[in-house]
């Protein structure tokens, strides 16, 4: 008598859970493409389009860029995409090379925490940076800030 063996993964069971490894794989390629544009745009703007190139980069230059919403969003996109890309890439390396489960777990937790902390701090810096804070000691602020 002929017997039919059920497929090990029925389409319904496969549909139920998200395949995070697949989305991680796609994220590495998609973020890589966007990062090429963001990183080369960043280098072009800072080093080639700016008169004086690298010698013109100082506190005032960065303060001016971070006062512009276009560059704020450019920098934040670069920060988030690169940190998640880098941390996920390092997670892949840990999975490939660390065989002790406890050590692998600890390293992946450290990767997650360092990326999360840097993303939060970096985003706060970009959106709250004020080169001339009101009420600050005039001897501590940049020379271009208006004297109170
Ligand atoms: C120019 C922009 C970038 C492009 C086009 C790019 C592209 C890629 C791609 C396609 C992979 C997957 C490789 C694989 O699965 O075999 C990858 C892996 C990785 N990327 Fe990037 N990346 C870029 C920027 C960055 C940056 C800025 C960082 C660091 C913050 C970074 C860190 C990593 C790491 C750690 C891996 C894992 C390496 C491995 O699996 O051996 N990448 N990158």
PDB file of C-alpha atoms and ligand atoms in Angstrom:
ATOM      1  CA  UNK A   1       0.000   0.000   0.000  1.00  0.00           C
ATOM      2  CA  UNK A   2       1.353   3.429  -0.946  1.00  0.00           C
ATOM      3  CA  UNK A   3       2.002   5.861   1.922  1.00  0.00           C
ATOM      4  CA  UNK A   4       2.351   9.617   1.725  1.00  0.00           C
ATOM      5  CA  UNK A   5       4.802  11.219   4.105  1.00  0.00           C
ATOM      6  CA  UNK A   6       3.860  14.768   5.041  1.00  0.00           C
ATOM      7  CA  UNK A   7       6.290  17.507   4.129  1.00  0.00           C
ATOM      8  CA  UNK A   8       8.434  18.281   7.220  1.00  0.00           C
ATOM      9  CA  UNK A   9       7.427  21.931   7.063  1.00  0.00           C
ATOM     10  CA  UNK A  10       3.908  22.600   5.941  1.00  0.00           C
ATOM     11  CA  UNK A  11       3.378  25.997   4.284  1.00  0.00           C
ATOM     12  CA  UNK A  12       1.126  27.015   7.198  1.00  0.00           C
ATOM     13  CA  UNK A  13       3.748  26.238   9.840  1.00  0.00           C
ATOM     14  CA  UNK A  14       6.440  27.964   7.788  1.00  0.00           C
ATOM     15  CA  UNK A  15       4.288  31.076   7.408  1.00  0.00           C
ATOM     16  CA  UNK A  16       3.732  31.417  11.159  1.00  0.00           C
ATOM     17  CA  UNK A  17       7.176  32.536  12.307  1.00  0.00           C
ATOM     18  CA  UNK A  18       9.313  35.354  10.936  1.00  0.00           C
ATOM     19  CA  UNK A  19      12.580  34.183   9.409  1.00  0.00           C
ATOM     20  CA  UNK A  20      14.894  36.687  11.162  1.00  0.00           C
ATOM     21  CA  UNK A  21      18.070  35.230   9.627  1.00  0.00           C
ATOM     22  CA  UNK A  22      16.643  35.821   6.144  1.00  0.00           C
ATOM     23  CA  UNK A  23      15.683  39.420   7.005  1.00  0.00           C
ATOM     24  CA  UNK A  24      19.127  39.955   8.581  1.00  0.00           C
ATOM     25  CA  UNK A  25      20.728  38.708   5.341  1.00  0.00           C
ATOM     26  CA  UNK A  26      18.554  41.063   3.262  1.00  0.00           C
ATOM     27  CA  UNK A  27      19.248  43.960   5.694  1.00  0.00           C
ATOM     28  CA  UNK A  28      23.046  43.571   5.252  1.00  0.00           C
ATOM     29  CA  UNK A  29      22.689  43.937   1.436  1.00  0.00           C
ATOM     30  CA  UNK A  30      20.081  46.718   1.486  1.00  0.00           C
ATOM     31  CA  UNK A  31      21.869  48.776   4.169  1.00  0.00           C
ATOM     32  CA  UNK A  32      25.185  48.220   2.334  1.00  0.00           C
ATOM     33  CA  UNK A  33      23.764  49.823  -0.825  1.00  0.00           C
ATOM     34  CA  UNK A  34      22.329  52.804   1.106  1.00  0.00           C
ATOM     35  CA  UNK A  35      25.564  53.176   3.125  1.00  0.00           C
ATOM     36  CA  UNK A  36      27.620  53.531  -0.066  1.00  0.00           C
ATOM     37  CA  UNK A  37      25.507  56.587  -0.992  1.00  0.00           C
ATOM     38  CA  UNK A  38      25.482  58.032   2.559  1.00  0.00           C
ATOM     39  CA  UNK A  39      29.214  57.504   3.244  1.00  0.00           C
ATOM     40  CA  UNK A  40      30.428  58.811  -0.139  1.00  0.00           C
ATOM     41  CA  UNK A  41      27.963  61.751   0.060  1.00  0.00           C
ATOM     42  CA  UNK A  42      29.337  62.527   3.537  1.00  0.00           C
ATOM     43  CA  UNK A  43      32.975  62.355   2.336  1.00  0.00           C
ATOM     44  CA  UNK A  44      32.222  64.392  -0.811  1.00  0.00           C
ATOM     45  CA  UNK A  45      30.410  67.107   1.138  1.00  0.00           C
ATOM     46  CA  UNK A  46      33.069  67.393   3.884  1.00  0.00           C
ATOM     47  CA  UNK A  47      36.266  66.963   1.874  1.00  0.00           C
ATOM     48  CA  UNK A  48      35.606  67.977  -1.743  1.00  0.00           C
ATOM     49  CA  UNK A  49      32.625  70.365  -1.867  1.00  0.00           C
ATOM     50  CA  UNK A  50      33.840  72.368   1.171  1.00  0.00           C
ATOM     51  CA  UNK A  51      36.488  75.002   0.312  1.00  0.00           C
ATOM     52  CA  UNK A  52      39.645  74.137   2.259  1.00  0.00           C
ATOM     53  CA  UNK A  53      38.731  70.434   2.476  1.00  0.00           C
ATOM     54  CA  UNK A  54      39.826  68.596   5.610  1.00  0.00           C
ATOM     55  CA  UNK A  55      41.583  71.750   6.956  1.00  0.00           C
ATOM     56  CA  UNK A  56      38.227  73.564   7.139  1.00  0.00           C
ATOM     57  CA  UNK A  57      36.691  70.967   9.478  1.00  0.00           C
ATOM     58  CA  UNK A  58      36.450  72.394  12.975  1.00  0.00           C
ATOM     59  CA  UNK A  59      33.889  72.871  15.756  1.00  0.00           C
ATOM     60  CA  UNK A  60      32.119  75.668  13.829  1.00  0.00           C
ATOM     61  CA  UNK A  61      31.891  73.523  10.659  1.00  0.00           C
ATOM     62  CA  UNK A  62      30.289  70.633  12.558  1.00  0.00           C
ATOM     63  CA  UNK A  63      28.020  73.041  14.485  1.00  0.00           C
ATOM     64  CA  UNK A  64      26.866  74.559  11.167  1.00  0.00           C
ATOM     65  CA  UNK A  65      26.137  71.146   9.640  1.00  0.00           C
ATOM     66  CA  UNK A  66      24.214  69.944  12.687  1.00  0.00           C
ATOM     67  CA  UNK A  67      22.048  73.093  12.550  1.00  0.00           C
ATOM     68  CA  UNK A  68      20.682  71.949   9.173  1.00  0.00           C
ATOM     69  CA  UNK A  69      17.817  69.372   9.262  1.00  0.00           C
ATOM     70  CA  UNK A  70      19.020  67.839   5.964  1.00  0.00           C
ATOM     71  CA  UNK A  71      22.417  66.937   7.425  1.00  0.00           C
ATOM     72  CA  UNK A  72      20.856  65.983  10.781  1.00  0.00           C
ATOM     73  CA  UNK A  73      18.758  63.304   9.041  1.00  0.00           C
ATOM     74  CA  UNK A  74      21.662  62.296   6.765  1.00  0.00           C
ATOM     75  CA  UNK A  75      23.949  61.769   9.771  1.00  0.00           C
ATOM     76  CA  UNK A  76      21.294  59.971  11.825  1.00  0.00           C
ATOM     77  CA  UNK A  77      20.509  57.611   8.908  1.00  0.00           C
ATOM     78  CA  UNK A  78      24.250  56.878   8.561  1.00  0.00           C
ATOM     79  CA  UNK A  79      24.557  56.314  12.343  1.00  0.00           C
ATOM     80  CA  UNK A  80      21.603  53.907  12.617  1.00  0.00           C
ATOM     81  CA  UNK A  81      22.280  51.967   9.411  1.00  0.00           C
ATOM     82  CA  UNK A  82      26.032  51.576  10.048  1.00  0.00           C
ATOM     83  CA  UNK A  83      25.689  50.615  13.725  1.00  0.00           C
ATOM     84  CA  UNK A  84      22.950  48.040  13.101  1.00  0.00           C
ATOM     85  CA  UNK A  85      24.874  46.758  10.039  1.00  0.00           C
ATOM     86  CA  UNK A  86      28.158  46.535  11.987  1.00  0.00           C
ATOM     87  CA  UNK A  87      26.588  44.917  15.068  1.00  0.00           C
ATOM     88  CA  UNK A  88      24.640  42.392  12.974  1.00  0.00           C
ATOM     89  CA  UNK A  89      27.799  41.602  10.972  1.00  0.00           C
ATOM     90  CA  UNK A  90      29.725  41.024  14.223  1.00  0.00           C
ATOM     91  CA  UNK A  91      26.845  38.801  15.446  1.00  0.00           C
ATOM     92  CA  UNK A  92      27.336  36.665  12.317  1.00  0.00           C
ATOM     93  CA  UNK A  93      31.073  36.384  13.075  1.00  0.00           C
ATOM     94  CA  UNK A  94      30.329  35.368  16.703  1.00  0.00           C
ATOM     95  CA  UNK A  95      27.875  32.706  15.442  1.00  0.00           C
ATOM     96  CA  UNK A  96      30.518  31.412  13.015  1.00  0.00           C
ATOM     97  CA  UNK A  97      33.534  31.316  15.334  1.00  0.00           C
ATOM     98  CA  UNK A  98      32.460  31.108  19.005  1.00  0.00           C
ATOM     99  CA  UNK A  99      31.466  27.566  19.959  1.00  0.00           C
ATOM    100  CA  UNK A 100      30.973  28.084  23.730  1.00  0.00           C
ATOM    101  CA  UNK A 101      27.258  29.010  24.065  1.00  0.00           C
ATOM    102  CA  UNK A 102      27.702  31.164  27.201  1.00  0.00           C
ATOM    103  CA  UNK A 103      30.540  33.193  25.690  1.00  0.00           C
ATOM    104  CA  UNK A 104      28.610  33.641  22.411  1.00  0.00           C
ATOM    105  CA  UNK A 105      25.555  34.852  24.323  1.00  0.00           C
ATOM    106  CA  UNK A 106      27.664  37.300  26.385  1.00  0.00           C
ATOM    107  CA  UNK A 107      29.393  38.711  23.298  1.00  0.00           C
ATOM    108  CA  UNK A 108      26.074  39.141  21.470  1.00  0.00           C
ATOM    109  CA  UNK A 109      24.598  40.914  24.504  1.00  0.00           C
ATOM    110  CA  UNK A 110      27.652  43.240  24.589  1.00  0.00           C
ATOM    111  CA  UNK A 111      27.224  43.931  20.861  1.00  0.00           C
ATOM    112  CA  UNK A 112      23.528  44.710  21.306  1.00  0.00           C
ATOM    113  CA  UNK A 113      24.125  47.002  24.306  1.00  0.00           C
ATOM    114  CA  UNK A 114      27.019  48.917  22.710  1.00  0.00           C
ATOM    115  CA  UNK A 115      25.066  49.481  19.472  1.00  0.00           C
ATOM    116  CA  UNK A 116      21.907  50.518  21.368  1.00  0.00           C
ATOM    117  CA  UNK A 117      23.803  52.950  23.658  1.00  0.00           C
ATOM    118  CA  UNK A 118      25.699  54.525  20.724  1.00  0.00           C
ATOM    119  CA  UNK A 119      22.494  54.863  18.673  1.00  0.00           C
ATOM    120  CA  UNK A 120      20.675  56.594  21.570  1.00  0.00           C
ATOM    121  CA  UNK A 121      23.603  58.909  22.461  1.00  0.00           C
ATOM    122  CA  UNK A 122      24.388  59.732  18.799  1.00  0.00           C
ATOM    123  CA  UNK A 123      20.760  60.512  17.976  1.00  0.00           C
ATOM    124  CA  UNK A 124      20.520  62.774  21.048  1.00  0.00           C
ATOM    125  CA  UNK A 125      23.718  64.608  20.054  1.00  0.00           C
ATOM    126  CA  UNK A 126      22.545  65.192  16.459  1.00  0.00           C
ATOM    127  CA  UNK A 127      19.121  66.535  17.422  1.00  0.00           C
ATOM    128  CA  UNK A 128      19.969  68.452  20.611  1.00  0.00           C
ATOM    129  CA  UNK A 129      23.437  69.852  19.757  1.00  0.00           C
ATOM    130  CA  UNK A 130      23.650  73.586  20.499  1.00  0.00           C
ATOM    131  CA  UNK A 131      27.048  75.196  19.785  1.00  0.00           C
ATOM    132  CA  UNK A 132      26.124  78.331  21.771  1.00  0.00           C
ATOM    133  CA  UNK A 133      24.104  77.176  24.823  1.00  0.00           C
ATOM    134  CA  UNK A 134      22.246  80.005  26.556  1.00  0.00           C
ATOM    135  CA  UNK A 135      23.713  80.960  29.922  1.00  0.00           C
ATOM    136  CA  UNK A 136      27.031  79.121  29.386  1.00  0.00           C
ATOM    137  CA  UNK A 137      30.330  80.534  30.692  1.00  0.00           C
ATOM    138  CA  UNK A 138      31.568  82.752  27.757  1.00  0.00           C
ATOM    139  CA  UNK A 139      35.136  81.471  28.255  1.00  0.00           C
ATOM    140  CA  UNK A 140      33.945  77.939  27.438  1.00  0.00           C
ATOM    141  CA  UNK A 141      31.864  78.546  24.283  1.00  0.00           C
ATOM    142  CA  UNK A 142      33.081  78.957  20.673  1.00  0.00           C
ATOM    143  CA  UNK A 143      34.448  82.370  19.605  1.00  0.00           C
ATOM    144  CA  UNK A 144      31.646  82.863  17.026  1.00  0.00           C
ATOM    145  CA  UNK A 145      28.881  82.672  19.675  1.00  0.00           C
ATOM    146  CA  UNK A 146      27.186  86.025  20.425  1.00  0.00           C
ATOM    147  CA  UNK A 147      28.438  87.557  23.689  1.00  0.00           C
ATOM    148  CA  UNK A 148      25.512  87.757  26.155  1.00  0.00           C
TER     149      UNK A 148
HETATM  150  C1  LIG B   1      30.269  51.123   2.174  1.00  0.00           C
HETATM  151  C2  LIG B   1      29.247  50.596   2.792  1.00  0.00           C
HETATM  152  C3  LIG B   1      29.136  49.107   3.118  1.00  0.00           C
HETATM  153  C4  LIG B   1      28.778  48.082   2.297  1.00  0.00           C
HETATM  154  C5  LIG B   1      28.449  48.144   0.811  1.00  0.00           C
HETATM  155  C6  LIG B   1      28.764  46.871   3.098  1.00  0.00           C
HETATM  156  C7  LIG B   1      28.364  45.601   2.653  1.00  0.00           C
HETATM  157  C8  LIG B   1      28.332  44.459   3.403  1.00  0.00           C
HETATM  158  C9  LIG B   1      27.758  43.182   3.027  1.00  0.00           C
HETATM  159  C10 LIG B   1      27.074  42.881   1.693  1.00  0.00           C
HETATM  160  C11 LIG B   1      27.970  42.310   4.037  1.00  0.00           C
HETATM  161  C12 LIG B   1      27.545  40.827   4.110  1.00  0.00           C
HETATM  162  C13 LIG B   1      28.713  39.937   3.744  1.00  0.00           C
HETATM  163  C14 LIG B   1      28.353  38.458   3.919  1.00  0.00           C
HETATM  164  O1  LIG B   1      27.290  38.108   4.430  1.00  0.00           O
HETATM  165  O2  LIG B   1      29.198  37.647   3.513  1.00  0.00           O
HETATM  166  C15 LIG B   1      28.675  43.015   5.080  1.00  0.00           C
HETATM  167  C16 LIG B   1      29.108  42.453   6.262  1.00  0.00           C
HETATM  168  C17 LIG B   1      29.656  43.163   7.304  1.00  0.00           C
HETATM  169  N1  LIG B   1      29.800  44.527   7.387  1.00  0.00           N
HETATM  170 FE1  LIG B   1      29.460  45.840   5.898  1.00  0.00          FE
HETATM  171  N2  LIG B   1      29.154  47.174   4.372  1.00  0.00           N
HETATM  172  C18 LIG B   1      29.388  48.548   4.426  1.00  0.00           C
HETATM  173  C19 LIG B   1      29.754  49.280   5.548  1.00  0.00           C
HETATM  174  C20 LIG B   1      30.044  48.742   6.795  1.00  0.00           C
HETATM  175  C21 LIG B   1      30.328  49.525   7.991  1.00  0.00           C
HETATM  176  C22 LIG B   1      30.354  51.071   8.051  1.00  0.00           C
HETATM  177  C23 LIG B   1      30.573  48.630   8.988  1.00  0.00           C
HETATM  178  C24 LIG B   1      30.936  48.895  10.414  1.00  0.00           C
HETATM  179  C25 LIG B   1      30.190  49.697  11.186  1.00  0.00           C
HETATM  180  C26 LIG B   1      30.452  47.286   8.423  1.00  0.00           C
HETATM  181  C27 LIG B   1      30.639  46.094   9.127  1.00  0.00           C
HETATM  182  C28 LIG B   1      30.367  44.836   8.628  1.00  0.00           C
HETATM  183  C29 LIG B   1      30.595  43.597   9.352  1.00  0.00           C
HETATM  184  C30 LIG B   1      31.203  43.473  10.756  1.00  0.00           C
HETATM  185  C31 LIG B   1      30.164  42.546   8.506  1.00  0.00           C
HETATM  186  C32 LIG B   1      30.205  41.030   8.786  1.00  0.00           C
HETATM  187  C33 LIG B   1      31.420  40.480   8.067  1.00  0.00           C
HETATM  188  C34 LIG B   1      31.357  38.975   7.865  1.00  0.00           C
HETATM  189  O3  LIG B   1      30.271  38.366   7.915  1.00  0.00           O
HETATM  190  O4  LIG B   1      32.444  38.392   7.620  1.00  0.00           O
HETATM  191  N3  LIG B   1      30.124  47.390   7.089  1.00  0.00           N
HETATM  192  N4  LIG B   1      28.885  44.319   4.682  1.00  0.00           N
END
